[in-house]
């Protein structure tokens, strides 16, 4: 229902509008649903609005979980 | 911030051990173990990456839920949009592309002949429709969109922005749906026997994990929020099975890099400021209490239904022979529909489930037609 893509913030202005880099393409995005956004953050964009920011620590935790499962399965 | 490497969530080295663990857990549970993937984007991704078949081999029966907004929007909305575009002069109807292709008794929106000075515009975001309205004050601009909690906050913010900029020629025809109420309705009806849920990742980014707490608490069923990469979905499924094996159902979050426990408070707040819950009619599922949203009084100047006196409830039926309603209830697998792949195909769809990129029929047609898996 809700295809949304991770993209990195390139620009953001005082009115919460700006752009993200999505696989090399610059796309206009409204950041008013994520008021703490700043340049360089990774966000999830859906229908022109950033709806959530990506937490890199949690991403690393999940990747660690894959490694743990692989290791445990091998034993 | 360093780039999160999306490839690692698709890696064979990441995925295969999880698939093995899933098979191991599934062997300890009654077979088939039925998990509903609520979200159409999950349905699409499970088939696109070939996971649906592998999971079936492990004794898991993945069934698709009501999470495709284009699919569950009754024809009455599309027919009201056709009427609006063909009978109102100097109007721009702005909508998402797939909405305009759904067949109705009066044809799809994109085949409608616009009234004098009117036209259809396909947009990617409601914000583009507002820009159109501000650039063309001599025209009425109506944004027609269907969506769940992922999409609704952006629509609400656009309505608020129209208010701030006094853009009186902008209004919204919204087919706005909430995800928890139909899950409760499905469980209450008992028609679809599911033993666990894979919850939608991006709806959950807005509403948070707590919105599903009634499912383990009242119905004792396990569930996990999952993202859309293969590894994300498999971790979610593994968690559901773990909960089932241990007999401790909860709402697990297997998509913590995107979903916070409380959701997105800013998005929830703006949704609540502009809209209020109401009973709503879903294709296939019927009337569900508190499952839709309507404009609050303060914002009705931007309500297209009121402004143009539209009747979205005029038609709730599928076009002749179409069984999308049964597919949406999980009672029928797409290939069991007499029209599937014959009279109904992506080039000539007879119902919305063959139109939407995440509709169960289209997904089946594209990815699983020859496999004959029992459900999508």
mmCIF file of C-alpha atoms in Angstrom, chain B:
data_model
loop_
_atom_site.group_PDB
_atom_site.id
_atom_site.type_symbol
_atom_site.label_atom_id
_atom_site.label_comp_id
_atom_site.label_asym_id
_atom_site.label_seq_id
_atom_site.Cartn_x
_atom_site.Cartn_y
_atom_site.Cartn_z
ATOM 1 C CA UNK B 1 25.653 9.713 8.872
ATOM 2 C CA UNK B 2 27.060 6.721 7.068
ATOM 3 C CA UNK B 3 24.979 5.169 4.310
ATOM 4 C CA UNK B 4 22.876 2.250 5.541
ATOM 5 C CA UNK B 5 23.755 -0.476 3.050
ATOM 6 C CA UNK B 6 20.443 -1.691 1.665
ATOM 7 C CA UNK B 7 22.150 -4.581 -0.149
ATOM 8 C CA UNK B 8 22.923 -6.327 3.117
ATOM 9 C CA UNK B 9 19.170 -6.689 3.704
ATOM 10 C CA UNK B 10 18.916 -8.583 0.398
ATOM 11 C CA UNK B 11 22.076 -10.668 0.650
ATOM 12 C CA UNK B 12 21.789 -14.405 0.198
ATOM 13 C CA UNK B 13 24.224 -14.746 3.115
ATOM 14 C CA UNK B 14 21.793 -12.810 5.328
ATOM 15 C CA UNK B 15 18.621 -14.431 4.079
ATOM 16 C CA UNK B 16 19.318 -18.147 3.789
ATOM 17 C CA UNK B 17 20.083 -18.751 7.467
ATOM 18 C CA UNK B 18 16.827 -16.954 8.379
ATOM 19 C CA UNK B 19 14.878 -19.115 5.926
ATOM 20 C CA UNK B 20 16.411 -22.204 7.585
ATOM 21 C CA UNK B 21 15.391 -20.978 11.024
ATOM 22 C CA UNK B 22 11.878 -20.275 9.731
ATOM 23 C CA UNK B 23 11.620 -23.856 8.425
ATOM 24 C CA UNK B 24 12.875 -25.184 11.758
ATOM 25 C CA UNK B 25 10.265 -23.201 13.758
ATOM 26 C CA UNK B 26 7.477 -24.003 11.277
ATOM 27 C CA UNK B 27 8.137 -27.740 11.696
ATOM 28 C CA UNK B 28 7.171 -27.375 15.361
ATOM 29 C CA UNK B 29 3.824 -25.740 14.512
ATOM 30 C CA UNK B 30 0.645 -27.151 12.949
ATOM 31 C CA UNK B 31 0.822 -27.015 9.158
ATOM 32 C CA UNK B 32 -0.151 -24.941 7.310
ATOM 33 C CA UNK B 33 0.515 -22.015 9.607
ATOM 34 C CA UNK B 34 -1.358 -19.029 8.202
ATOM 35 C CA UNK B 35 0.168 -15.562 8.414
ATOM 36 C CA UNK B 36 -1.611 -12.560 6.964
ATOM 37 C CA UNK B 37 0.679 -9.978 5.390
ATOM 38 C CA UNK B 38 -1.574 -6.980 5.906
ATOM 39 C CA UNK B 39 0.197 -4.724 3.438
ATOM 40 C CA UNK B 40 -0.030 -5.009 -0.336
ATOM 41 C CA UNK B 41 3.568 -3.874 -0.681
ATOM 42 C CA UNK B 42 4.561 -6.947 1.364
ATOM 43 C CA UNK B 43 2.466 -9.167 -0.932
ATOM 44 C CA UNK B 44 4.238 -7.712 -3.926
ATOM 45 C CA UNK B 45 7.718 -7.995 -2.373
ATOM 46 C CA UNK B 46 7.194 -11.581 -1.118
ATOM 47 C CA UNK B 47 6.400 -12.685 -4.671
ATOM 48 C CA UNK B 48 8.884 -10.464 -6.442
ATOM 49 C CA UNK B 49 11.765 -11.947 -4.445
ATOM 50 C CA UNK B 50 10.416 -15.505 -4.729
ATOM 51 C CA UNK B 51 9.931 -15.804 -0.973
ATOM 52 C CA UNK B 52 6.227 -16.745 -1.064
ATOM 53 C CA UNK B 53 7.062 -20.062 -2.720
ATOM 54 C CA UNK B 54 9.957 -20.844 -0.374
ATOM 55 C CA UNK B 55 7.788 -20.063 2.654
ATOM 56 C CA UNK B 56 5.027 -22.305 1.292
ATOM 57 C CA UNK B 57 7.555 -25.144 1.087
ATOM 58 C CA UNK B 58 8.186 -24.653 4.814
ATOM 59 C CA UNK B 59 4.483 -25.039 5.555
ATOM 60 C CA UNK B 60 3.640 -21.353 5.819
ATOM 61 C CA UNK B 61 0.524 -20.083 4.159
ATOM 62 C CA UNK B 62 0.961 -16.354 3.517
ATOM 63 C CA UNK B 63 -2.358 -14.670 2.795
ATOM 64 C CA UNK B 64 -2.749 -11.100 1.661
ATOM 65 C CA UNK B 65 -4.705 -8.679 3.802
ATOM 66 C CA UNK B 66 -6.780 -5.575 3.125
ATOM 67 C CA UNK B 67 -3.721 -3.305 2.751
ATOM 68 C CA UNK B 68 -4.088 -2.011 -0.799
ATOM 69 C CA UNK B 69 -5.946 1.321 -0.756
ATOM 70 C CA UNK B 70 -6.755 1.310 -4.466
ATOM 71 C CA UNK B 71 -8.181 -2.210 -4.111
ATOM 72 C CA UNK B 72 -10.443 -1.567 -1.132
ATOM 73 C CA UNK B 73 -11.846 1.771 -2.354
ATOM 74 C CA UNK B 74 -15.427 1.088 -3.525
ATOM 75 C CA UNK B 75 -16.330 2.067 -7.079
ATOM 76 C CA UNK B 76 -18.607 4.833 -5.783
ATOM 77 C CA UNK B 77 -15.559 7.035 -5.200
ATOM 78 C CA UNK B 78 -14.161 6.518 -8.711
ATOM 79 C CA UNK B 79 -17.592 7.059 -10.236
ATOM 80 C CA UNK B 80 -17.979 10.300 -8.287
ATOM 81 C CA UNK B 81 -14.587 11.393 -9.663
ATOM 82 C CA UNK B 82 -15.675 10.528 -13.231
ATOM 83 C CA UNK B 83 -18.837 12.588 -12.751
ATOM 84 C CA UNK B 84 -16.859 15.482 -11.308
ATOM 85 C CA UNK B 85 -14.383 15.561 -14.199
ATOM 86 C CA UNK B 86 -16.982 15.124 -16.939
ATOM 87 C CA UNK B 87 -19.634 17.507 -15.583
ATOM 88 C CA UNK B 88 -17.724 20.360 -13.928
ATOM 89 C CA UNK B 89 -16.188 23.023 -16.166
ATOM 90 C CA UNK B 90 -12.770 24.565 -15.493
ATOM 91 C CA UNK B 91 -11.655 21.878 -13.091
ATOM 92 C CA UNK B 92 -8.408 19.977 -12.698
ATOM 93 C CA UNK B 93 -8.737 16.501 -11.197
ATOM 94 C CA UNK B 94 -5.342 15.541 -9.789
ATOM 95 C CA UNK B 95 -4.857 11.928 -8.785
ATOM 96 C CA UNK B 96 -2.399 9.081 -8.370
ATOM 97 C CA UNK B 97 -1.988 7.164 -11.643
ATOM 98 C CA UNK B 98 -3.417 3.791 -10.644
ATOM 99 C CA UNK B 99 -6.591 5.376 -9.245
ATOM 100 C CA UNK B 100 -7.448 6.547 -12.734
ATOM 101 C CA UNK B 101 -7.296 3.046 -14.244
ATOM 102 C CA UNK B 102 -9.818 1.245 -12.010
ATOM 103 C CA UNK B 103 -12.748 0.043 -14.156
ATOM 104 C CA UNK B 104 -16.216 1.111 -13.024
ATOM 105 C CA UNK B 105 -19.739 0.952 -14.444
ATOM 106 C CA UNK B 106 -19.009 4.324 -16.098
ATOM 107 C CA UNK B 107 -15.478 3.394 -17.204
ATOM 108 C CA UNK B 108 -12.153 4.318 -15.610
ATOM 109 C CA UNK B 109 -11.401 7.943 -14.741
ATOM 110 C CA UNK B 110 -8.752 8.221 -17.429
ATOM 111 C CA UNK B 111 -11.310 7.461 -20.148
ATOM 112 C CA UNK B 112 -13.736 10.148 -18.959
ATOM 113 C CA UNK B 113 -14.276 13.053 -21.358
ATOM 114 C CA UNK B 114 -13.546 16.182 -19.310
ATOM 115 C CA UNK B 115 -16.050 19.031 -19.286
ATOM 116 C CA UNK B 116 -15.104 22.275 -21.053
ATOM 117 C CA UNK B 117 -11.869 23.731 -19.650
ATOM 118 C CA UNK B 118 -11.306 20.708 -17.410
ATOM 119 C CA UNK B 119 -8.569 18.092 -17.417
ATOM 120 C CA UNK B 120 -7.045 15.160 -15.558
ATOM 121 C CA UNK B 121 -3.548 15.457 -14.124
ATOM 122 C CA UNK B 122 -1.569 12.537 -12.704
ATOM 123 C CA UNK B 123 0.431 13.545 -9.639
ATOM 124 C CA UNK B 124 2.903 11.843 -7.365
ATOM 125 C CA UNK B 125 2.112 13.970 -4.309
ATOM 126 C CA UNK B 126 -0.902 15.956 -3.029
ATOM 127 C CA UNK B 127 1.500 18.905 -2.745
ATOM 128 C CA UNK B 128 1.694 19.038 -6.560
ATOM 129 C CA UNK B 129 -2.080 19.432 -6.703
ATOM 130 C CA UNK B 130 -1.902 22.373 -4.301
ATOM 131 C CA UNK B 131 0.802 23.974 -6.468
ATOM 132 C CA UNK B 132 -1.519 23.549 -9.458
ATOM 133 C CA UNK B 133 -4.313 25.310 -7.553
ATOM 134 C CA UNK B 134 -2.055 28.200 -6.587
ATOM 135 C CA UNK B 135 -0.814 28.547 -10.168
ATOM 136 C CA UNK B 136 -4.349 28.433 -11.631
ATOM 137 C CA UNK B 137 -6.662 30.464 -9.380
ATOM 138 C CA UNK B 138 -9.260 30.513 -12.209
ATOM 139 C CA UNK B 139 -9.700 26.726 -11.956
ATOM 140 C CA UNK B 140 -11.034 24.435 -9.255
ATOM 141 C CA UNK B 141 -8.384 21.859 -8.378
ATOM 142 C CA UNK B 142 -9.505 18.632 -6.713
ATOM 143 C CA UNK B 143 -6.954 16.179 -5.383
ATOM 144 C CA UNK B 144 -8.420 12.668 -5.465
ATOM 145 C CA UNK B 145 -6.418 10.203 -3.420
ATOM 146 C CA UNK B 146 -6.823 6.919 -1.630
ATOM 147 C CA UNK B 147 -4.551 6.103 1.226
ATOM 148 C CA UNK B 148 -3.840 4.651 4.628
ATOM 149 C CA UNK B 149 -2.041 6.240 7.562
ATOM 150 C CA UNK B 150 1.170 6.465 5.506
ATOM 151 C CA UNK B 151 -0.433 8.784 2.958
ATOM 152 C CA UNK B 152 -3.018 10.618 5.060
ATOM 153 C CA UNK B 153 -0.640 12.901 7.035
ATOM 154 C CA UNK B 154 0.750 14.321 3.774
ATOM 155 C CA UNK B 155 -2.799 14.969 2.548
ATOM 156 C CA UNK B 156 -3.679 16.577 5.904
ATOM 157 C CA UNK B 157 -0.597 18.799 5.764
ATOM 158 C CA UNK B 158 -1.521 19.819 2.202
ATOM 159 C CA UNK B 159 -5.031 20.803 3.344
ATOM 160 C CA UNK B 160 -3.516 22.806 6.176
ATOM 161 C CA UNK B 161 -1.147 24.524 3.731
ATOM 162 C CA UNK B 162 -4.141 25.364 1.504
ATOM 163 C CA UNK B 163 -5.737 27.005 4.537
ATOM 164 C CA UNK B 164 -2.583 28.943 5.405
ATOM 165 C CA UNK B 165 -2.220 30.243 1.856
ATOM 166 C CA UNK B 166 -5.989 30.857 1.494
ATOM 167 C CA UNK B 167 -6.102 28.677 -1.608
ATOM 168 C CA UNK B 168 -9.893 28.480 -1.790
ATOM 169 C CA UNK B 169 -9.908 26.703 -5.171
ATOM 170 C CA UNK B 170 -8.213 23.601 -3.705
ATOM 171 C CA UNK B 171 -10.177 20.673 -2.304
ATOM 172 C CA UNK B 172 -9.687 16.973 -1.595
ATOM 173 C CA UNK B 173 -11.785 13.944 -2.494
ATOM 174 C CA UNK B 174 -10.276 11.545 -0.021
ATOM 175 C CA UNK B 175 -10.770 7.791 0.176
ATOM 176 C CA UNK B 176 -8.997 7.633 3.521
ATOM 177 C CA UNK B 177 -8.720 4.368 5.409
ATOM 178 C CA UNK B 178 -7.326 3.271 8.774
ATOM 179 C CA UNK B 179 -5.591 -0.088 9.156
ATOM 180 C CA UNK B 180 -6.368 -1.351 12.688
ATOM 181 C CA UNK B 181 -10.216 -1.365 12.381
ATOM 182 C CA UNK B 182 -10.400 -3.850 9.449
ATOM 183 C CA UNK B 183 -7.987 -6.178 11.267
ATOM 184 C CA UNK B 184 -10.349 -6.160 14.235
ATOM 185 C CA UNK B 185 -13.308 -6.688 11.885
ATOM 186 C CA UNK B 186 -11.595 -9.646 10.169
ATOM 187 C CA UNK B 187 -10.805 -11.259 13.527
ATOM 188 C CA UNK B 188 -14.311 -10.646 14.837
ATOM 189 C CA UNK B 189 -15.925 -12.133 11.719
ATOM 190 C CA UNK B 190 -13.865 -15.311 12.037
ATOM 191 C CA UNK B 191 -14.093 -15.739 8.259
ATOM 192 C CA UNK B 192 -10.337 -15.584 7.722
ATOM 193 C CA UNK B 193 -8.561 -17.981 10.068
ATOM 194 C CA UNK B 194 -5.101 -16.486 10.576
ATOM 195 C CA UNK B 195 -2.550 -17.485 13.194
ATOM 196 C CA UNK B 196 -0.300 -14.448 12.966
ATOM 197 C CA UNK B 197 0.233 -11.070 11.337
ATOM 198 C CA UNK B 198 2.990 -9.361 9.436
ATOM 199 C CA UNK B 199 2.200 -5.703 10.095
ATOM 200 C CA UNK B 200 2.845 -2.968 7.503
ATOM 201 C CA UNK B 201 6.159 -1.152 7.872
ATOM 202 C CA UNK B 202 5.250 2.325 6.696
ATOM 203 C CA UNK B 203 1.760 2.566 8.206
ATOM 204 C CA UNK B 204 3.474 1.561 11.453
ATOM 205 C CA UNK B 205 6.077 4.314 11.012
ATOM 206 C CA UNK B 206 3.126 6.676 11.502
ATOM 207 C CA UNK B 207 0.874 4.857 14.003
ATOM 208 C CA UNK B 208 3.519 2.991 16.069
ATOM 209 C CA UNK B 209 3.467 -0.532 17.479
ATOM 210 C CA UNK B 210 0.882 0.181 20.184
ATOM 211 C CA UNK B 211 -1.897 0.452 17.583
ATOM 212 C CA UNK B 212 -1.907 -3.354 17.231
ATOM 213 C CA UNK B 213 -1.721 -4.168 20.964
ATOM 214 C CA UNK B 214 -5.340 -5.397 20.934
ATOM 215 C CA UNK B 215 -4.376 -8.294 18.658
ATOM 216 C CA UNK B 216 -2.133 -10.185 21.127
ATOM 217 C CA UNK B 217 -4.166 -8.941 24.106
ATOM 218 C CA UNK B 218 -7.693 -9.752 22.906
ATOM 219 C CA UNK B 219 -7.116 -12.401 20.253
ATOM 220 C CA UNK B 220 -3.866 -13.974 21.531
ATOM 221 C CA UNK B 221 -2.211 -13.789 18.123
ATOM 222 C CA UNK B 222 1.456 -13.099 17.403
ATOM 223 C CA UNK B 223 2.629 -10.410 15.011
ATOM 224 C CA UNK B 224 5.614 -8.394 13.853
ATOM 225 C CA UNK B 225 6.119 -5.093 12.069
ATOM 226 C CA UNK B 226 8.390 -5.610 9.082
ATOM 227 C CA UNK B 227 10.156 -3.602 6.409
ATOM 228 C CA UNK B 228 10.127 -4.436 2.714
ATOM 229 C CA UNK B 229 13.537 -5.883 1.957
ATOM 230 C CA UNK B 230 13.662 -9.708 1.839
ATOM 231 C CA UNK B 231 15.657 -9.864 5.067
ATOM 232 C CA UNK B 232 13.224 -7.511 6.818
ATOM 233 C CA UNK B 233 10.180 -9.592 5.917
ATOM 234 C CA UNK B 234 11.877 -12.850 6.915
ATOM 235 C CA UNK B 235 12.967 -11.486 10.298
ATOM 236 C CA UNK B 236 9.368 -10.423 10.894
ATOM 237 C CA UNK B 237 8.057 -13.879 9.974
ATOM 238 C CA UNK B 238 10.694 -15.562 12.163
ATOM 239 C CA UNK B 239 9.546 -13.417 15.092
ATOM 240 C CA UNK B 240 5.891 -14.386 14.515
ATOM 241 C CA UNK B 241 6.859 -18.076 14.569
ATOM 242 C CA UNK B 242 9.031 -17.606 17.672
ATOM 243 C CA UNK B 243 6.062 -16.069 19.465
ATOM 244 C CA UNK B 244 3.779 -18.892 18.345
ATOM 245 C CA UNK B 245 6.248 -21.573 19.486
ATOM 246 C CA UNK B 246 6.797 -19.934 22.885
ATOM 247 C CA UNK B 247 3.090 -19.129 23.344
ATOM 248 C CA UNK B 248 3.911 -15.491 24.110
ATOM 249 C CA UNK B 249 2.203 -13.291 21.507
ATOM 250 C CA UNK B 250 3.235 -9.643 21.243
ATOM 251 C CA UNK B 251 3.712 -6.857 18.693
ATOM 252 C CA UNK B 252 7.369 -7.233 17.717
ATOM 253 C CA UNK B 253 9.194 -4.568 15.750
ATOM 254 C CA UNK B 254 11.475 -6.055 13.096
ATOM 255 C CA UNK B 255 11.812 -2.667 11.334
ATOM 256 C CA UNK B 256 13.296 -0.614 14.169
ATOM 257 C CA UNK B 257 15.490 1.464 11.850
ATOM 258 C CA UNK B 258 12.310 3.145 10.562
ATOM 259 C CA UNK B 259 9.490 2.434 13.062
ATOM 260 C CA UNK B 260 9.556 4.057 16.523
ATOM 261 C CA UNK B 261 7.331 2.582 19.273
ATOM 262 C CA UNK B 262 5.261 5.776 19.368
ATOM 263 C CA UNK B 263 5.113 6.207 15.574
ATOM 264 C CA UNK B 264 5.400 9.724 14.167
ATOM 265 C CA UNK B 265 3.683 12.064 16.676
ATOM 266 C CA UNK B 266 3.830 15.068 14.320
ATOM 267 C CA UNK B 267 2.068 13.126 11.565
ATOM 268 C CA UNK B 268 -0.564 11.756 13.952
ATOM 269 C CA UNK B 269 -1.225 15.214 15.309
ATOM 270 C CA UNK B 270 -1.811 16.814 11.918
ATOM 271 C CA UNK B 271 -4.010 13.911 10.791
ATOM 272 C CA UNK B 272 -6.133 14.399 13.884
ATOM 273 C CA UNK B 273 -6.277 18.166 13.446
ATOM 274 C CA UNK B 274 -7.765 17.986 9.939
ATOM 275 C CA UNK B 275 -9.746 14.719 9.969
ATOM 276 C CA UNK B 276 -11.928 12.722 12.358
ATOM 277 C CA UNK B 277 -12.806 9.006 12.303
ATOM 278 C CA UNK B 278 -16.093 7.842 10.767
ATOM 279 C CA UNK B 279 -17.679 4.555 9.752
ATOM 280 C CA UNK B 280 -16.667 3.591 6.236
ATOM 281 C CA UNK B 281 -17.528 1.129 3.497
ATOM 282 C CA UNK B 282 -14.695 -1.079 2.193
ATOM 283 C CA UNK B 283 -14.815 -3.100 -1.000
ATOM 284 C CA UNK B 284 -15.273 -6.730 -0.035
ATOM 285 C CA UNK B 285 -15.291 -6.054 3.691
ATOM 286 C CA UNK B 286 -18.438 -3.918 3.937
ATOM 287 C CA UNK B 287 -19.101 -1.267 6.546
ATOM 288 C CA UNK B 288 -16.457 -1.105 9.299
ATOM 289 C CA UNK B 289 -16.972 1.123 12.358
ATOM 290 C CA UNK B 290 -14.413 3.911 12.765
ATOM 291 C CA UNK B 291 -12.363 2.766 9.762
ATOM 292 C CA UNK B 292 -12.483 5.936 7.657
ATOM 293 C CA UNK B 293 -11.737 9.617 8.057
ATOM 294 C CA UNK B 294 -13.759 12.700 7.193
ATOM 295 C CA UNK B 295 -13.016 16.410 7.378
ATOM 296 C CA UNK B 296 -13.408 18.144 10.725
ATOM 297 C CA UNK B 297 -15.816 21.092 10.603
ATOM 298 C CA UNK B 298 -13.079 23.730 10.592
ATOM 299 C CA UNK B 299 -11.713 22.395 7.274
ATOM 300 C CA UNK B 300 -14.842 21.545 5.282
ATOM 301 C CA UNK B 301 -14.141 24.378 2.831
ATOM 302 C CA UNK B 302 -11.570 21.981 1.334
ATOM 303 C CA UNK B 303 -13.858 18.936 1.310
ATOM 304 C CA UNK B 304 -14.620 18.158 -2.352
ATOM 305 C CA UNK B 305 -17.422 15.753 -1.420
ATOM 306 C CA UNK B 306 -19.309 18.639 0.172
ATOM 307 C CA UNK B 307 -18.196 21.367 -2.225
ATOM 308 C CA UNK B 308 -19.356 19.487 -5.344
ATOM 309 C CA UNK B 309 -22.159 17.490 -3.648
ATOM 310 C CA UNK B 310 -20.659 14.140 -4.562
ATOM 311 C CA UNK B 311 -22.210 10.847 -3.558
ATOM 312 C CA UNK B 312 -19.392 8.345 -3.056
ATOM 313 C CA UNK B 313 -21.782 5.714 -1.725
ATOM 314 C CA UNK B 314 -23.788 5.392 -4.924
ATOM 315 C CA UNK B 315 -22.075 2.159 -5.929
ATOM 316 C CA UNK B 316 -20.343 -0.445 -3.814
ATOM 317 C CA UNK B 317 -20.501 -3.379 -6.201
ATOM 318 C CA UNK B 318 -17.737 -4.861 -8.297
ATOM 319 C CA UNK B 319 -18.232 -4.713 -12.059
ATOM 320 C CA UNK B 320 -19.988 -7.795 -13.468
ATOM 321 C CA UNK B 321 -18.152 -11.045 -12.776
ATOM 322 C CA UNK B 322 -15.270 -9.428 -10.855
ATOM 323 C CA UNK B 323 -14.447 -11.256 -7.596
ATOM 324 C CA UNK B 324 -12.070 -8.667 -6.105
ATOM 325 C CA UNK B 325 -14.271 -8.506 -3.014
ATOM 326 C CA UNK B 326 -13.743 -12.214 -2.294
ATOM 327 C CA UNK B 327 -10.005 -11.914 -2.996
ATOM 328 C CA UNK B 328 -9.801 -9.056 -0.483
ATOM 329 C CA UNK B 329 -11.534 -11.172 2.168
ATOM 330 C CA UNK B 330 -9.020 -13.966 1.618
ATOM 331 C CA UNK B 331 -11.827 -16.305 0.478
ATOM 332 C CA UNK B 332 -10.577 -16.666 -3.067
ATOM 333 C CA UNK B 333 -7.124 -16.961 -4.567
ATOM 334 C CA UNK B 334 -6.827 -14.862 -7.772
ATOM 335 C CA UNK B 335 -6.452 -17.852 -10.157
ATOM 336 C CA UNK B 336 -9.738 -19.230 -8.804
ATOM 337 C CA UNK B 337 -11.564 -16.218 -10.259
ATOM 338 C CA UNK B 338 -13.111 -17.205 -13.620
ATOM 339 C CA UNK B 339 -11.926 -13.925 -15.159
ATOM 340 C CA UNK B 340 -8.288 -14.201 -14.009
ATOM 341 C CA UNK B 341 -5.792 -14.223 -16.881
ATOM 342 C CA UNK B 342 -8.624 -14.496 -19.406
ATOM 343 C CA UNK B 343 -11.095 -11.601 -19.478
ATOM 344 C CA UNK B 344 -9.063 -9.848 -16.762
ATOM 345 C CA UNK B 345 -5.377 -9.033 -17.227
ATOM 346 C CA UNK B 346 -3.106 -6.040 -16.554
ATOM 347 C CA UNK B 347 -3.824 -4.692 -20.065
ATOM 348 C CA UNK B 348 -7.560 -5.053 -19.606
ATOM 349 C CA UNK B 349 -8.312 -5.125 -15.870
ATOM 350 C CA UNK B 350 -11.835 -5.861 -14.655
ATOM 351 C CA UNK B 351 -11.175 -4.965 -11.032
ATOM 352 C CA UNK B 352 -8.798 -2.894 -8.886
ATOM 353 C CA UNK B 353 -6.782 -5.897 -7.655
ATOM 354 C CA UNK B 354 -5.525 -6.293 -11.245
ATOM 355 C CA UNK B 355 -4.807 -2.537 -11.525
ATOM 356 C CA UNK B 356 -2.806 -1.623 -8.453
ATOM 357 C CA UNK B 357 0.886 -2.551 -8.523
ATOM 358 C CA UNK B 358 0.316 -4.178 -5.135
ATOM 359 C CA UNK B 359 -3.063 -5.722 -5.937
ATOM 360 C CA UNK B 360 -3.179 -9.466 -5.255
ATOM 361 C CA UNK B 361 -4.356 -10.298 -8.788
ATOM 362 C CA UNK B 362 -1.651 -8.267 -10.529
ATOM 363 C CA UNK B 363 1.027 -9.682 -8.214
ATOM 364 C CA UNK B 364 -0.213 -13.187 -8.961
ATOM 365 C CA UNK B 365 -0.355 -12.500 -12.687
ATOM 366 C CA UNK B 366 3.176 -11.097 -12.775
ATOM 367 C CA UNK B 367 5.044 -13.354 -10.409
ATOM 368 C CA UNK B 368 3.120 -16.483 -9.477
ATOM 369 C CA UNK B 369 0.884 -17.408 -12.377
ATOM 370 C CA UNK B 370 2.591 -20.652 -13.236
ATOM 371 C CA UNK B 371 3.426 -21.640 -9.682
ATOM 372 C CA UNK B 372 -0.184 -22.018 -8.589
ATOM 373 C CA UNK B 373 0.508 -21.098 -4.987
ATOM 374 C CA UNK B 374 -2.737 -21.391 -3.021
ATOM 375 C CA UNK B 375 -2.895 -17.811 -1.832
ATOM 376 C CA UNK B 376 -1.278 -14.449 -2.245
#
